Amino acid sequence: MAAAALRAWFWNERFWLPHNVTWADLAGEPGPPGSGLQYPRAGHVLSAFPLALGIFAVRLLFERFIAKPCAIKLGIQDSGPHRAQPNAILEKVFTSITKSPDGKRLEGLSKQLDWDVRKIQRWFRQRRNQDKPTTLTKFCESMYAPWFWDTRQCWYNYPFQPLTSRLYYYYILELAFYWSLMFSQFTDIKRKDFLIMFVHHLATIGLITFSYMNNMVRVGTLVLCLHDASDFLLEAAKLANYAKYQRLCDAFFMLFGVVFIVTRLGIYPFWILNTTLFESWELIGPYPSWWLFNGLLVTLQVLHVIWSYLIVRTAYKALVRGKVSKDDRSDVESSSEEEDVTSNSTKGVLSTSSNGSNRSNGHVASGQWTEEE
């Protein structure tokens, strides 16, 4: 009884559908019998989960048997940061108490071990770094309709718009791909923008799922294609960076930056948000899930602004100063302050998202690109 009440509340037609439309209206076939056309069904999204696991498994196999041999042929070494000297006391503090001890704790450990404070600080830096992936690992991780022209077509005869097999497979594959990114985020390189990327993946999965359930598939395809436009350029820049093809890396990244800013700060707000917020309001009017859908789209736009700012800021520093300071998102720390100064005087930074989802943040420099992320 309670389950039925919860189901009825969740699938309330007044939330999901425009006024005077019911789920029963969308239960039949939109075309003649045997045409194969249908409307989106909520159960369809469940097929994304086995596909997501399959994509995740294929990625692991690709990294192991294709990307890794390619990286080795390109001369990318499987070498990581220096390992910290084994010490049971410091290891216990690191794993059980804190990875970054404050001054008071450092003084206490210094007296207990009869070590210099600077030596203990260096040990903690090395210990934090030794779990970070090698360049080889990062290389393997990286290697892996009319409404397009007239956006008002997204809303004509909505929600009675047939779902073609091509749209179905495209949507389910995209949903599976983003679920696989969500899974792999917990196994990939851990970076400081983990929370931002997690929010991005949640918003994207929410958008794909909700837009499919209430048949906003047409405008959904616009959002997906727009976000896919720049992703492969960033991955290509990362591969060139790890393989030390400097000019190719710079070219790919500059092209990525231009495409990203044009699509995310130009086309997305003035084309996509314009049709979802204003054209849809005019043609079908707002209803509860309409507000949720547009709220998720606006959340994505906020993330676009943040990433665009980071890209432009670092590119500006590289062009003006001829060098870039250490990336704020970097997960690898230098073993000493002197190493930081030396490294930063000759190197630039390329920093990218670990899983490609948004795969949207990067840094360009006129000199060499660092291998740190």
Short mmCIF file of C-alpha atoms in Angstrom, two decimals:
data_model
loop_
_atom_site.label_atom_id
_atom_site.label_comp_id
_atom_site.label_asym_id
_atom_site.label_seq_id
_atom_site.Cartn_x
_atom_site.Cartn_y
_atom_site.Cartn_z
CA MET A 1 0.00 0.00 0.00
CA ALA A 2 2.75 2.41 0.99
CA ALA A 3 4.78 1.47 -2.08
CA ALA A 4 1.81 2.15 -4.35
CA ALA A 5 1.23 5.53 -2.70
CA LEU A 6 4.93 6.42 -3.10
CA ARG A 7 4.86 5.34 -6.75
CA ALA A 8 1.75 7.42 -7.42
CA TRP A 9 3.35 10.44 -5.73
CA PHE A 10 6.62 10.13 -7.65
CA TRP A 11 4.98 9.70 -11.06
CA ASN A 12 2.43 12.45 -10.51
CA GLU A 13 1.36 13.60 -13.97
CA ARG A 14 1.02 17.22 -12.85
CA PHE A 15 4.74 17.29 -12.08
CA TRP A 16 6.11 15.46 -15.10
CA LEU A 17 3.79 16.46 -17.92
CA PRO A 18 2.22 19.63 -19.33
CA HIS A 19 -1.37 20.42 -18.41
CA ASN A 20 -4.07 18.16 -19.91
CA VAL A 21 -1.56 15.40 -20.75
CA THR A 22 -1.52 12.02 -18.96
CA TRP A 23 0.76 9.00 -18.97
CA ALA A 24 -1.99 7.07 -20.73
CA ASP A 25 -1.73 9.47 -23.66
CA LEU A 26 1.90 8.44 -24.08
CA ALA A 27 1.34 4.71 -23.67
CA GLY A 28 0.36 3.93 -27.26
CA GLU A 29 2.25 4.07 -30.54
CA PRO A 30 2.49 7.51 -32.18
CA GLY A 31 2.50 6.06 -35.67
CA PRO A 32 0.51 3.37 -37.51
CA PRO A 33 0.63 -0.17 -36.07
CA GLY A 34 3.92 -1.91 -36.84
CA SER A 35 5.76 1.35 -37.52
CA GLY A 36 8.14 0.68 -34.64
CA LEU A 37 7.75 4.22 -33.29
CA GLN A 38 7.10 4.82 -29.61
CA TYR A 39 7.31 7.43 -26.91
CA PRO A 40 10.09 7.34 -24.30
CA ARG A 41 9.36 5.04 -21.34
CA ALA A 42 10.84 5.39 -17.88
CA GLY A 43 12.00 1.77 -17.94
CA HIS A 44 14.23 2.49 -20.93
CA VAL A 45 16.78 4.31 -18.75
CA LEU A 46 17.47 1.10 -16.81
CA SER A 47 19.18 -0.35 -19.88
CA ALA A 48 21.88 2.31 -19.43
CA PHE A 49 23.29 0.59 -16.33
CA PRO A 50 24.58 -2.63 -17.93
CA LEU A 51 25.88 -0.52 -20.81
CA ALA A 52 27.67 1.76 -18.33
CA LEU A 53 29.34 -1.24 -16.70
CA GLY A 54 30.26 -2.53 -20.15
CA ILE A 55 31.81 0.81 -21.15
CA PHE A 56 33.74 0.88 -17.87
CA ALA A 57 35.05 -2.66 -18.49
CA VAL A 58 36.01 -1.84 -22.09
CA ARG A 59 37.88 1.22 -20.86
CA LEU A 60 39.89 -0.83 -18.37
CA LEU A 61 40.78 -3.35 -21.08
CA PHE A 62 41.66 -0.56 -23.50
CA GLU A 63 43.99 1.09 -20.98
CA ARG A 64 45.68 -2.23 -20.20
CA PHE A 65 46.13 -3.76 -23.66
CA ILE A 66 46.10 -0.81 -26.10
CA ALA A 67 46.88 2.50 -24.40
CA LYS A 68 49.72 1.19 -22.25
CA PRO A 69 51.66 -0.43 -25.14
CA CYS A 70 51.17 2.78 -27.18
CA ALA A 71 52.50 4.87 -24.30
CA ILE A 72 55.55 2.65 -23.89
CA LYS A 73 56.27 2.90 -27.63
CA LEU A 74 56.11 6.69 -27.34
CA GLY A 75 58.71 6.55 -24.57
CA ILE A 76 56.40 7.48 -21.70
CA GLN A 77 57.94 6.08 -18.54
CA ASP A 78 56.04 4.24 -15.83
CA SER A 79 57.86 6.14 -13.08
CA GLY A 80 56.18 7.94 -10.23
CA PRO A 81 57.19 10.24 -7.34
CA HIS A 82 59.86 9.25 -4.82
CA ARG A 83 58.58 6.89 -2.17
CA ALA A 84 58.73 7.99 1.45
CA GLN A 85 61.17 6.26 3.79
CA PRO A 86 59.28 3.55 5.73
CA ASN A 87 58.41 4.77 9.23
CA ALA A 88 55.72 3.10 11.34
CA ILE A 89 55.02 6.13 13.54
CA LEU A 90 54.63 8.60 10.69
CA GLU A 91 52.64 6.07 8.67
CA LYS A 92 50.19 5.69 11.55
CA VAL A 93 49.77 9.46 11.81
CA PHE A 94 49.31 9.71 8.03
CA THR A 95 46.67 6.98 7.77
CA SER A 96 44.80 7.49 11.04
CA ILE A 97 45.10 11.17 12.00
CA THR A 98 46.12 13.62 9.29
CA LYS A 99 47.93 13.76 5.97
CA SER A 100 49.02 17.36 6.60
CA PRO A 101 50.09 17.81 10.25
CA ASP A 102 50.12 21.30 11.73
CA GLY A 103 53.13 22.95 13.39
CA LYS A 104 52.36 21.68 16.87
CA ARG A 105 52.10 18.07 15.73
CA LEU A 106 55.26 18.41 13.66
CA GLU A 107 57.16 19.62 16.72
CA GLY A 108 55.89 16.64 18.71
CA LEU A 109 56.89 14.17 16.01
CA SER A 110 60.27 15.86 15.72
CA LYS A 111 60.98 15.26 19.42
CA GLN A 112 59.59 11.72 19.31
CA LEU A 113 61.68 10.66 16.28
CA ASP A 114 64.62 12.98 16.80
CA TRP A 115 64.12 14.19 13.25
CA ASP A 116 64.34 17.72 11.91
CA VAL A 117 60.92 19.31 11.31
CA ARG A 118 61.79 19.95 7.66
CA LYS A 119 62.64 16.28 7.19
CA ILE A 120 59.24 15.30 8.59
CA GLN A 121 57.50 17.79 6.29
CA ARG A 122 59.39 16.29 3.35
CA TRP A 123 58.33 12.78 4.43
CA PHE A 124 54.65 13.79 4.46
CA ARG A 125 55.00 15.42 1.03
CA GLN A 126 56.57 12.28 -0.40
CA ARG A 127 53.98 10.07 1.30
CA ARG A 128 51.12 12.10 -0.16
CA ASN A 129 52.72 11.97 -3.60
CA GLN A 130 53.62 8.29 -3.74
CA ASP A 131 50.00 7.25 -4.23
CA LYS A 132 49.65 9.56 -7.21
CA PRO A 133 49.56 7.99 -10.68
CA THR A 134 52.45 8.03 -13.11
CA THR A 135 52.42 9.80 -16.47
CA LEU A 136 51.91 6.41 -18.11
CA THR A 137 48.78 5.85 -16.02
CA LYS A 138 47.44 9.28 -16.91
CA PHE A 139 48.15 8.70 -20.61
CA CYS A 140 46.20 5.45 -20.58
CA GLU A 141 43.32 7.12 -18.77
CA SER A 142 43.03 9.86 -21.40
CA MET A 143 43.30 7.66 -24.53
CA TYR A 144 40.20 6.33 -24.28
CA ALA A 145 17.50 16.78 -37.17
CA PRO A 146 15.35 19.85 -37.92
CA TRP A 147 15.43 21.14 -34.33
CA PHE A 148 19.20 21.58 -34.74
CA TRP A 149 18.45 24.58 -36.98
CA ASP A 150 15.06 25.67 -35.67
CA THR A 151 14.95 25.21 -31.91
CA ARG A 152 11.22 25.91 -31.78
CA GLN A 153 10.80 22.46 -33.35
CA CYS A 154 11.75 21.08 -29.94
CA TRP A 155 8.37 22.19 -28.60
CA TYR A 156 5.92 21.81 -31.48
CA ASN A 157 3.41 19.06 -30.66
CA TYR A 158 5.19 18.41 -27.36
CA PRO A 159 5.06 15.91 -25.66
CA PHE A 160 3.61 13.86 -28.55
CA GLN A 161 6.91 13.53 -30.41
CA PRO A 162 7.84 10.01 -31.58
CA LEU A 163 11.08 8.49 -30.36
CA THR A 164 13.11 7.10 -33.27
CA SER A 165 15.50 4.21 -32.75
CA ARG A 166 18.49 6.46 -33.50
CA LEU A 167 17.50 8.93 -30.78
CA TYR A 168 16.86 6.10 -28.35
CA TYR A 169 20.30 4.52 -28.82
CA TYR A 170 22.04 7.89 -28.76
CA TYR A 171 20.36 8.86 -25.50
CA ILE A 172 20.91 5.54 -23.76
CA LEU A 173 24.57 5.39 -24.83
CA GLU A 174 25.16 8.93 -23.56
CA LEU A 175 23.46 8.10 -20.27
CA ALA A 176 25.53 4.92 -19.96
CA PHE A 177 28.70 6.87 -20.74
CA TYR A 178 28.08 9.44 -18.01
CA TRP A 179 27.21 6.72 -15.49
CA SER A 180 30.52 5.05 -16.38
CA LEU A 181 32.28 8.39 -15.72
CA MET A 182 30.55 8.54 -12.36
CA PHE A 183 31.85 5.04 -11.54
CA SER A 184 35.38 5.73 -12.79
CA GLN A 185 35.67 9.03 -10.91
CA PHE A 186 36.28 7.01 -7.76
CA THR A 187 39.08 4.98 -9.38
CA ASP A 188 40.71 7.65 -11.56
CA ILE A 189 43.28 10.27 -10.56
CA LYS A 190 41.93 12.22 -7.58
CA ARG A 191 42.07 15.97 -8.15
CA LYS A 192 41.00 19.01 -6.23
CA ASP A 193 38.02 19.66 -8.52
CA PHE A 194 36.56 16.27 -7.55
CA LEU A 195 33.46 17.89 -5.98
CA ILE A 196 32.84 20.15 -8.99
CA MET A 197 33.11 17.20 -11.36
CA PHE A 198 30.85 15.13 -9.12
CA VAL A 199 28.19 17.88 -9.24
CA HIS A 200 28.66 18.10 -13.01
CA HIS A 201 28.11 14.36 -13.46
CA LEU A 202 25.05 14.41 -11.20
CA ALA A 203 23.55 17.36 -13.09
CA THR A 204 24.26 15.73 -16.46
CA ILE A 205 22.80 12.35 -15.47
CA GLY A 206 19.79 14.13 -13.96
CA LEU A 207 19.29 16.12 -17.14
CA ILE A 208 19.52 13.11 -19.42
CA THR A 209 17.19 11.03 -17.24
CA PHE A 210 14.54 13.69 -16.62
CA SER A 211 14.53 14.94 -20.20
CA TYR A 212 14.07 11.37 -21.43
CA MET A 213 11.27 10.57 -18.98
CA ASN A 214 9.18 13.58 -19.96
CA ASN A 215 10.15 13.35 -23.67
CA MET A 216 12.33 16.46 -23.93
CA VAL A 217 14.59 14.33 -26.10
CA ARG A 218 14.93 16.85 -28.92
CA VAL A 219 16.39 19.64 -26.83
CA GLY A 220 18.35 17.02 -24.89
CA THR A 221 20.20 16.01 -28.04
CA LEU A 222 21.20 19.65 -28.56
CA VAL A 223 22.69 19.82 -25.07
CA LEU A 224 24.57 16.53 -25.50
CA CYS A 225 26.02 17.39 -28.92
CA LEU A 226 27.14 20.79 -27.69
CA HIS A 227 28.98 19.27 -24.74
CA ASP A 228 30.59 16.60 -26.92
CA ALA A 229 31.98 19.18 -29.37
CA SER A 230 35.12 20.11 -27.41
CA ASP A 231 35.78 17.01 -25.32
CA PHE A 232 37.85 15.06 -27.86
CA LEU A 233 40.15 18.06 -28.40
CA LEU A 234 41.02 18.15 -24.70
CA GLU A 235 41.76 14.43 -24.64
CA ALA A 236 43.96 14.82 -27.73
CA ALA A 237 45.88 17.65 -26.02
CA LYS A 238 46.42 15.49 -22.94
CA LEU A 239 47.74 12.60 -25.02
CA ALA A 240 50.13 14.90 -26.88
CA ASN A 241 51.24 16.38 -23.56
CA TYR A 242 52.06 13.02 -22.01
CA ALA A 243 53.84 11.94 -25.20
CA LYS A 244 55.85 15.24 -25.15
CA TYR A 245 54.66 16.46 -28.55
CA GLN A 246 54.75 20.07 -27.43
CA ARG A 247 53.57 21.93 -30.52
CA LEU A 248 50.77 19.46 -31.17
CA CYS A 249 49.71 19.71 -27.53
CA ASP A 250 49.62 23.52 -27.68
CA ALA A 251 47.62 23.48 -30.91
CA PHE A 252 45.04 21.03 -29.62
CA PHE A 253 44.65 22.88 -26.35
CA MET A 254 44.28 26.31 -27.95
CA LEU A 255 41.66 24.87 -30.30
CA PHE A 256 39.92 23.24 -27.34
CA GLY A 257 39.87 26.53 -25.42
CA VAL A 258 38.32 28.40 -28.34
CA VAL A 259 35.69 25.72 -29.02
CA PHE A 260 34.90 25.38 -25.31
CA ILE A 261 34.34 29.09 -24.73
CA VAL A 262 32.35 29.57 -27.94
CA THR A 263 30.06 26.60 -27.23
CA ARG A 264 29.68 26.95 -23.44
CA LEU A 265 29.58 30.75 -23.08
CA GLY A 266 28.10 31.60 -26.49
CA ILE A 267 25.95 28.93 -28.08
CA TYR A 268 24.76 27.29 -24.85
CA PRO A 269 23.24 30.34 -23.10
CA PHE A 270 22.02 32.17 -26.22
CA TRP A 271 20.72 29.14 -28.09
CA ILE A 272 20.02 26.28 -25.67
CA LEU A 273 18.91 28.25 -22.60
CA ASN A 274 17.00 30.64 -24.82
CA THR A 275 14.84 27.83 -26.19
CA THR A 276 14.37 25.99 -22.86
CA LEU A 277 13.55 29.12 -20.86
CA PHE A 278 11.72 31.39 -23.32
CA GLU A 279 10.58 29.51 -26.42
CA SER A 280 9.25 26.61 -24.37
CA TRP A 281 7.50 29.05 -22.00
CA GLU A 282 5.77 30.62 -25.00
CA LEU A 283 4.80 27.37 -26.73
CA ILE A 284 3.96 24.95 -23.90
CA GLY A 285 4.12 26.99 -20.70
CA PRO A 286 5.88 26.06 -17.45
CA TYR A 287 4.99 23.11 -15.20
CA PRO A 288 6.82 21.58 -12.19
CA SER A 289 9.35 19.36 -13.99
CA TRP A 290 9.99 22.19 -16.44
CA TRP A 291 11.44 24.17 -13.53
CA LEU A 292 13.61 21.24 -12.46
CA PHE A 293 14.90 20.71 -16.00
CA ASN A 294 15.84 24.36 -16.43
CA GLY A 295 17.37 24.47 -12.95
CA LEU A 296 19.78 21.70 -13.95
CA LEU A 297 20.61 23.48 -17.20
CA VAL A 298 21.41 26.70 -15.34
CA THR A 299 23.60 24.69 -12.90
CA LEU A 300 25.63 23.48 -15.88
CA GLN A 301 26.01 27.05 -17.09
CA VAL A 302 27.45 28.10 -13.72
CA LEU A 303 30.04 25.31 -14.04
CA HIS A 304 30.82 26.46 -17.59
CA VAL A 305 31.60 29.96 -16.32
CA ILE A 306 33.90 28.62 -13.58
CA TRP A 307 35.89 26.41 -15.97
CA SER A 308 36.09 29.11 -18.63
CA TYR A 309 37.49 31.53 -16.06
CA LEU A 310 40.19 29.04 -15.05
CA ILE A 311 41.15 28.42 -18.68
CA VAL A 312 41.35 32.12 -19.57
CA ARG A 313 43.17 33.06 -16.35
CA THR A 314 45.95 30.55 -16.81
CA ALA A 315 46.28 31.19 -20.55
CA TYR A 316 46.60 34.92 -19.82
CA LYS A 317 49.34 34.33 -17.26
CA ALA A 318 51.20 32.12 -19.73
CA LEU A 319 51.07 34.71 -22.50
CA VAL A 320 51.93 37.73 -20.33
CA ARG A 321 54.61 36.25 -18.08
CA GLY A 322 55.96 33.58 -20.34
CA LYS A 323 55.40 31.03 -17.60
CA VAL A 324 52.64 29.63 -15.43
CA SER A 325 52.73 29.10 -11.69
CA LYS A 326 51.91 25.74 -10.18
CA ASP A 327 48.37 24.66 -10.94
CA ASP A 328 46.00 25.13 -8.03
CA ARG A 329 44.37 21.82 -8.89
CA SER A 330 47.64 19.88 -8.95
CA ASP A 331 47.72 16.77 -6.83
CA VAL A 332 51.49 16.25 -6.90
CA GLU A 333 53.61 18.33 -4.53
CA SER A 334 57.28 19.11 -5.06
CA SER A 335 59.63 17.55 -2.56
CA SER A 336 61.05 20.95 -1.67
CA GLU A 337 60.35 24.63 -2.16
CA GLU A 338 63.49 24.96 -4.28
CA GLU A 339 62.17 22.33 -6.67
CA ASP A 340 58.94 24.31 -7.05
CA VAL A 341 60.86 27.45 -8.06
CA THR A 342 63.08 25.61 -10.51
CA SER A 343 60.19 23.71 -12.04
CA ASN A 344 57.99 26.76 -12.42
CA SER A 345 60.72 28.81 -14.07
CA THR A 346 60.88 26.50 -17.07
CA LYS A 347 57.54 24.75 -17.31
CA GLY A 348 53.92 25.47 -18.05
CA VAL A 349 50.87 23.60 -16.88
CA LEU A 350 48.27 21.45 -18.53
CA SER A 351 45.63 20.38 -16.05
CA THR A 352 42.58 18.48 -17.10
CA SER A 353 39.67 16.62 -15.61
CA SER A 354 40.46 13.03 -14.92
CA ASN A 355 37.50 11.30 -16.64
CA GLY A 356 36.71 13.30 -19.60
CA SER A 357 32.85 14.03 -18.30
CA ASN A 358 33.27 17.50 -18.39
CA ARG A 359 36.44 17.19 -19.29
CA SER A 360 36.48 20.93 -19.40
CA ASN A 361 39.31 22.47 -17.40
CA GLY A 362 42.79 22.98 -18.80
CA HIS A 363 45.77 25.30 -18.75
CA VAL A 364 48.03 26.42 -21.61
CA ALA A 365 51.52 27.81 -21.55
CA SER A 366 54.00 28.95 -24.15
CA GLY A 367 56.77 26.79 -22.77
CA GLN A 368 56.83 23.14 -21.80
CA TRP A 369 53.82 21.52 -20.21
CA THR A 370 54.39 19.97 -16.83
CA GLU A 371 53.75 16.35 -16.23
CA GLU A 372 52.12 17.16 -12.92
CA GLU A 373 48.37 17.35 -12.49
#
